[in-house]
Amino acid sequence: KEIYNVSDKEYESQMKFLNEVLELEEFWTRPVRNLSLGQRMRADLGAALLHNPKVLYLDEPTIGLDAVSKLAVRDFIRRQNKLHGTTVLLTTHDMQDIEALTERIILIGRGKILLDGALEDLKAKHSALRRITVRFAPETPSPAARPLPEGIVLLSGDEGRAEFGVDTAQHSVSAAIECLTRDIDVRDLAVTGQSTEELVVSLYEEFRI
């Protein structure tokens, strides 16, 4: 408060907000050595944001945290950005952090910027693979048993379920679905793209990092 010349009014308002979203009051009189890792992370975030900075730098903010603490930290970062317009620069290897928080990613390898752009744009541009999961009636012949055209491969299959990989550079999703579900009693169908983790791995392979 004193270092950043935060007024008493601003201090009270910000502390109320920080306590509400980070639940600091439950441990703020406890010695630091007695805090859990999740509590220390929440305290560090509170201290960093007491003066409501315009830019917040976070380095692996959820590393080592349990699932509950990770969700709390991610939710807080989103709220801080939305309510106060804080720019958050986040370095992380946690793909769930990326999925949950980022609008723009910068991929760095060997000290160079390899890619820079919106996550969804990067997925669309660099990932032609789609997964189609078909759940069908057990008495129906499995679509995995039929010959598949080039560009469609069976990834996994068991009774009543089959998962396929589709190269959308060769087949549209609708054409692949028509091919895979013809004459089959379909109970459920899902189409998913490449995960962020798979995308990053493929990009590192592409750039030979």
mmCIF file with all atom_site columns, N, CA and C in Angstrom, residues 11-49:
data_model
loop_
_atom_site.group_PDB
_atom_site.id
_atom_site.type_symbol
_atom_site.label_atom_id
_atom_site.label_alt_id
_atom_site.label_comp_id
_atom_site.label_asym_id
_atom_site.label_entity_id
_atom_site.label_seq_id
_atom_site.pdbx_PDB_ins_code
_atom_site.Cartn_x
_atom_site.Cartn_y
_atom_site.Cartn_z
_atom_site.occupancy
_atom_site.B_iso_or_equiv
_atom_site.pdbx_formal_charge
_atom_site.auth_seq_id
_atom_site.auth_comp_id
_atom_site.auth_asym_id
_atom_site.auth_atom_id
_atom_site.pdbx_PDB_model_num
ATOM 1   N N  . TYR A 1 11 ? -7.416  1.244   -1.204 1.00 0.00 ? 11 TYR A N  1
ATOM 2   C CA . TYR A 1 11 ? -6.939  0.051   -0.504 1.00 0.00 ? 11 TYR A CA 1
ATOM 3   C C  . TYR A 1 11 ? -8.113  -0.779  0.029  1.00 0.00 ? 11 TYR A C  1
ATOM 4   N N  . GLU A 1 12 ? -9.052  -0.120  0.687  1.00 0.00 ? 12 GLU A N  1
ATOM 5   C CA . GLU A 1 12 ? -10.202 -0.825  1.246  1.00 0.00 ? 12 GLU A CA 1
ATOM 6   C C  . GLU A 1 12 ? -11.028 -1.476  0.151  1.00 0.00 ? 12 GLU A C  1
ATOM 7   N N  . SER A 1 13 ? -11.239 -0.754  -0.949 1.00 0.00 ? 13 SER A N  1
ATOM 8   C CA . SER A 1 13 ? -12.031 -1.281  -2.053 1.00 0.00 ? 13 SER A CA 1
ATOM 9   C C  . SER A 1 13 ? -11.353 -2.486  -2.701 1.00 0.00 ? 13 SER A C  1
ATOM 10  N N  . GLN A 1 14 ? -10.053 -2.366  -2.963 1.00 0.00 ? 14 GLN A N  1
ATOM 11  C CA . GLN A 1 14 ? -9.328  -3.453  -3.615 1.00 0.00 ? 14 GLN A CA 1
ATOM 12  C C  . GLN A 1 14 ? -9.196  -4.668  -2.699 1.00 0.00 ? 14 GLN A C  1
ATOM 13  N N  . MET A 1 15 ? -8.951  -4.436  -1.416 1.00 0.00 ? 15 MET A N  1
ATOM 14  C CA . MET A 1 15 ? -8.836  -5.551  -0.482 1.00 0.00 ? 15 MET A CA 1
ATOM 15  C C  . MET A 1 15 ? -10.161 -6.297  -0.358 1.00 0.00 ? 15 MET A C  1
ATOM 16  N N  . LYS A 1 16 ? -11.256 -5.581  -0.409 1.00 0.00 ? 16 LYS A N  1
ATOM 17  C CA . LYS A 1 16 ? -12.567 -6.232  -0.360 1.00 0.00 ? 16 LYS A CA 1
ATOM 18  C C  . LYS A 1 16 ? -12.758 -7.127  -1.573 1.00 0.00 ? 16 LYS A C  1
ATOM 19  N N  . PHE A 1 17 ? -12.400 -6.608  -2.742 1.00 0.00 ? 17 PHE A N  1
ATOM 20  C CA . PHE A 1 17 ? -12.508 -7.391  -3.982 1.00 0.00 ? 17 PHE A CA 1
ATOM 21  C C  . PHE A 1 17 ? -11.592 -8.608  -3.944 1.00 0.00 ? 17 PHE A C  1
ATOM 22  N N  . LEU A 1 18 ? -10.332 -8.394  -3.566 1.00 0.00 ? 18 LEU A N  1
ATOM 23  C CA . LEU A 1 18 ? -9.361  -9.492  -3.539 1.00 0.00 ? 18 LEU A CA 1
ATOM 24  C C  . LEU A 1 18 ? -9.761  -10.568 -2.541 1.00 0.00 ? 18 LEU A C  1
ATOM 25  N N  . ASN A 1 19 ? -10.291 -10.148 -1.400 1.00 0.00 ? 19 ASN A N  1
ATOM 26  C CA . ASN A 1 19 ? -10.707 -11.110 -0.386 1.00 0.00 ? 19 ASN A CA 1
ATOM 27  C C  . ASN A 1 19 ? -11.907 -11.928 -0.856 1.00 0.00 ? 19 ASN A C  1
ATOM 28  N N  . GLU A 1 20 ? -12.807 -11.280 -1.589 1.00 0.00 ? 20 GLU A N  1
ATOM 29  C CA . GLU A 1 20 ? -13.987 -11.976 -2.094 1.00 0.00 ? 20 GLU A CA 1
ATOM 30  C C  . GLU A 1 20 ? -13.608 -13.075 -3.084 1.00 0.00 ? 20 GLU A C  1
ATOM 31  N N  . VAL A 1 21 ? -12.696 -12.774 -4.002 1.00 0.00 ? 21 VAL A N  1
ATOM 32  C CA . VAL A 1 21 ? -12.392 -13.732 -5.071 1.00 0.00 ? 21 VAL A CA 1
ATOM 33  C C  . VAL A 1 21 ? -11.261 -14.693 -4.721 1.00 0.00 ? 21 VAL A C  1
ATOM 34  N N  . LEU A 1 22 ? -10.364 -14.284 -3.815 1.00 0.00 ? 22 LEU A N  1
ATOM 35  C CA . LEU A 1 22 ? -9.238  -15.149 -3.447 1.00 0.00 ? 22 LEU A CA 1
ATOM 36  C C  . LEU A 1 22 ? -9.375  -15.769 -2.060 1.00 0.00 ? 22 LEU A C  1
ATOM 37  N N  . GLU A 1 23 ? -10.390 -15.324 -1.311 1.00 0.00 ? 23 GLU A N  1
ATOM 38  C CA . GLU A 1 23 ? -10.635 -15.852 0.035  1.00 0.00 ? 23 GLU A CA 1
ATOM 39  C C  . GLU A 1 23 ? -9.371  -15.769 0.902  1.00 0.00 ? 23 GLU A C  1
ATOM 40  N N  . LEU A 1 24 ? -8.831  -14.567 1.008  1.00 0.00 ? 24 LEU A N  1
ATOM 41  C CA . LEU A 1 24 ? -7.581  -14.351 1.736  1.00 0.00 ? 24 LEU A CA 1
ATOM 42  C C  . LEU A 1 24 ? -7.781  -14.328 3.248  1.00 0.00 ? 24 LEU A C  1
ATOM 43  N N  . GLU A 1 25 ? -8.974  -13.932 3.672  1.00 0.00 ? 25 GLU A N  1
ATOM 44  C CA . GLU A 1 25 ? -9.206  -13.711 5.100  1.00 0.00 ? 25 GLU A CA 1
ATOM 45  C C  . GLU A 1 25 ? -9.003  -14.978 5.925  1.00 0.00 ? 25 GLU A C  1
ATOM 46  N N  . GLU A 1 26 ? -9.218  -16.130 5.297  1.00 0.00 ? 26 GLU A N  1
ATOM 47  C CA . GLU A 1 26 ? -9.106  -17.384 6.034  1.00 0.00 ? 26 GLU A CA 1
ATOM 48  C C  . GLU A 1 26 ? -7.684  -17.682 6.510  1.00 0.00 ? 26 GLU A C  1
ATOM 49  N N  . PHE A 1 27 ? -6.682  -17.001 5.913  1.00 0.00 ? 27 PHE A N  1
ATOM 50  C CA . PHE A 1 27 ? -5.300  -17.309 6.305  1.00 0.00 ? 27 PHE A CA 1
ATOM 51  C C  . PHE A 1 27 ? -4.397  -16.090 6.411  1.00 0.00 ? 27 PHE A C  1
ATOM 52  N N  . TRP A 1 28 ? -4.910  -14.869 6.294  1.00 0.00 ? 28 TRP A N  1
ATOM 53  C CA . TRP A 1 28 ? -3.994  -13.728 6.180  1.00 0.00 ? 28 TRP A CA 1
ATOM 54  C C  . TRP A 1 28 ? -3.303  -13.330 7.495  1.00 0.00 ? 28 TRP A C  1
ATOM 55  N N  . THR A 1 29 ? -3.679  -13.952 8.585  1.00 0.00 ? 29 THR A N  1
ATOM 56  C CA . THR A 1 29 ? -2.924  -13.727 9.829  1.00 0.00 ? 29 THR A CA 1
ATOM 57  C C  . THR A 1 29 ? -1.974  -14.889 10.132 1.00 0.00 ? 29 THR A C  1
ATOM 58  N N  . ARG A 1 30 ? -1.916  -15.859 9.240  1.00 0.00 ? 30 ARG A N  1
ATOM 59  C CA . ARG A 1 30 ? -1.081  -17.040 9.457  1.00 0.00 ? 30 ARG A CA 1
ATOM 60  C C  . ARG A 1 30 ? 0.321   -16.801 8.902  1.00 0.00 ? 30 ARG A C  1
ATOM 61  N N  . PRO A 1 31 ? 1.376   -17.255 9.587  1.00 0.00 ? 31 PRO A N  1
ATOM 62  C CA . PRO A 1 31 ? 2.743   -17.100 9.057  1.00 0.00 ? 31 PRO A CA 1
ATOM 63  C C  . PRO A 1 31 ? 2.880   -17.772 7.683  1.00 0.00 ? 31 PRO A C  1
ATOM 64  N N  . VAL A 1 32 ? 3.671   -17.149 6.818  1.00 0.00 ? 32 VAL A N  1
ATOM 65  C CA . VAL A 1 32 ? 3.839   -17.653 5.456  1.00 0.00 ? 32 VAL A CA 1
ATOM 66  C C  . VAL A 1 32 ? 4.319   -19.102 5.447  1.00 0.00 ? 32 VAL A C  1
ATOM 67  N N  . ARG A 1 33 ? 5.208   -19.450 6.377  1.00 0.00 ? 33 ARG A N  1
ATOM 68  C CA . ARG A 1 33 ? 5.752   -20.809 6.395  1.00 0.00 ? 33 ARG A CA 1
ATOM 69  C C  . ARG A 1 33 ? 4.681   -21.861 6.660  1.00 0.00 ? 33 ARG A C  1
ATOM 70  N N  . ASN A 1 34 ? 3.541   -21.437 7.178  1.00 0.00 ? 34 ASN A N  1
ATOM 71  C CA . ASN A 1 34 ? 2.463   -22.382 7.484  1.00 0.00 ? 34 ASN A CA 1
ATOM 72  C C  . ASN A 1 34 ? 1.388   -22.438 6.396  1.00 0.00 ? 34 ASN A C  1
ATOM 73  N N  . LEU A 1 35 ? 1.601   -21.706 5.304  1.00 0.00 ? 35 LEU A N  1
ATOM 74  C CA . LEU A 1 35 ? 0.610   -21.687 4.226  1.00 0.00 ? 35 LEU A CA 1
ATOM 75  C C  . LEU A 1 35 ? 0.863   -22.836 3.251  1.00 0.00 ? 35 LEU A C  1
ATOM 76  N N  . SER A 1 36 ? -0.218  -23.334 2.658  1.00 0.00 ? 36 SER A N  1
ATOM 77  C CA . SER A 1 36 ? -0.082  -24.316 1.585  1.00 0.00 ? 36 SER A CA 1
ATOM 78  C C  . SER A 1 36 ? 0.373   -23.596 0.318  1.00 0.00 ? 36 SER A C  1
ATOM 79  N N  . LEU A 1 37 ? 0.785   -24.371 -0.696 1.00 0.00 ? 37 LEU A N  1
ATOM 80  C CA . LEU A 1 37 ? 1.227   -23.766 -1.958 1.00 0.00 ? 37 LEU A CA 1
ATOM 81  C C  . LEU A 1 37 ? 0.112   -22.971 -2.604 1.00 0.00 ? 37 LEU A C  1
ATOM 82  N N  . GLY A 1 38 ? -1.116  -23.499 -2.564 1.00 0.00 ? 38 GLY A N  1
ATOM 83  C CA . GLY A 1 38 ? -2.245  -22.787 -3.142 1.00 0.00 ? 38 GLY A CA 1
ATOM 84  C C  . GLY A 1 38 ? -2.538  -21.487 -2.424 1.00 0.00 ? 38 GLY A C  1
ATOM 85  N N  . GLN A 1 39 ? -2.429  -21.484 -1.100 1.00 0.00 ? 39 GLN A N  1
ATOM 86  C CA . GLN A 1 39 ? -2.647  -20.263 -0.326 1.00 0.00 ? 39 GLN A CA 1
ATOM 87  C C  . GLN A 1 39 ? -1.571  -19.227 -0.615 1.00 0.00 ? 39 GLN A C  1
ATOM 88  N N  . ARG A 1 40 ? -0.335  -19.671 -0.749 1.00 0.00 ? 40 ARG A N  1
ATOM 89  C CA . ARG A 1 40 ? 0.757   -18.738 -1.054 1.00 0.00 ? 40 ARG A CA 1
ATOM 90  C C  . ARG A 1 40 ? 0.558   -18.116 -2.434 1.00 0.00 ? 40 ARG A C  1
ATOM 91  N N  . MET A 1 41 ? 0.094   -18.920 -3.390 1.00 0.00 ? 41 MET A N  1
ATOM 92  C CA . MET A 1 41 ? -0.157  -18.382 -4.724 1.00 0.00 ? 41 MET A CA 1
ATOM 93  C C  . MET A 1 41 ? -1.262  -17.339 -4.676 1.00 0.00 ? 41 MET A C  1
ATOM 94  N N  . ARG A 1 42 ? -2.331  -17.614 -3.947 1.00 0.00 ? 42 ARG A N  1
ATOM 95  C CA . ARG A 1 42 ? -3.416  -16.646 -3.831 1.00 0.00 ? 42 ARG A CA 1
ATOM 96  C C  . ARG A 1 42 ? -2.931  -15.376 -3.138 1.00 0.00 ? 42 ARG A C  1
ATOM 97  N N  . ALA A 1 43 ? -2.085  -15.517 -2.115 1.00 0.00 ? 43 ALA A N  1
ATOM 98  C CA . ALA A 1 43 ? -1.540  -14.341 -1.429 1.00 0.00 ? 43 ALA A CA 1
ATOM 99  C C  . ALA A 1 43 ? -0.641  -13.532 -2.356 1.00 0.00 ? 43 ALA A C  1
ATOM 100 N N  . ASP A 1 44 ? 0.174   -14.222 -3.151 1.00 0.00 ? 44 ASP A N  1
ATOM 101 C CA . ASP A 1 44 ? 1.053   -13.532 -4.102 1.00 0.00 ? 44 ASP A CA 1
ATOM 102 C C  . ASP A 1 44 ? 0.235   -12.747 -5.124 1.00 0.00 ? 44 ASP A C  1
ATOM 103 N N  . LEU A 1 45 ? -0.844  -13.355 -5.612 1.00 0.00 ? 45 LEU A N  1
ATOM 104 C CA . LEU A 1 45 ? -1.712  -12.649 -6.562 1.00 0.00 ? 45 LEU A CA 1
ATOM 105 C C  . LEU A 1 45 ? -2.330  -11.420 -5.912 1.00 0.00 ? 45 LEU A C  1
ATOM 106 N N  . GLY A 1 46 ? -2.767  -11.558 -4.671 1.00 0.00 ? 46 GLY A N  1
ATOM 107 C CA . GLY A 1 46 ? -3.349  -10.416 -3.966 1.00 0.00 ? 46 GLY A CA 1
ATOM 108 C C  . GLY A 1 46 ? -2.352  -9.290  -3.797 1.00 0.00 ? 46 GLY A C  1
ATOM 109 N N  . ALA A 1 47 ? -1.115  -9.642  -3.403 1.00 0.00 ? 47 ALA A N  1
ATOM 110 C CA . ALA A 1 47 ? -0.083  -8.622  -3.222 1.00 0.00 ? 47 ALA A CA 1
ATOM 111 C C  . ALA A 1 47 ? 0.257   -7.938  -4.540 1.00 0.00 ? 47 ALA A C  1
ATOM 112 N N  . ALA A 1 48 ? 0.299   -8.714  -5.622 1.00 0.00 ? 48 ALA A N  1
ATOM 113 C CA . ALA A 1 48 ? 0.655   -8.151  -6.931 1.00 0.00 ? 48 ALA A CA 1
ATOM 114 C C  . ALA A 1 48 ? -0.431  -7.220  -7.458 1.00 0.00 ? 48 ALA A C  1
ATOM 115 N N  . LEU A 1 49 ? -1.667  -7.449  -7.038 1.00 0.00 ? 49 LEU A N  1
ATOM 116 C CA . LEU A 1 49 ? -2.785  -6.689  -7.607 1.00 0.00 ? 49 LEU A CA 1
ATOM 117 C C  . LEU A 1 49 ? -3.355  -5.645  -6.651 1.00 0.00 ? 49 LEU A C  1
#
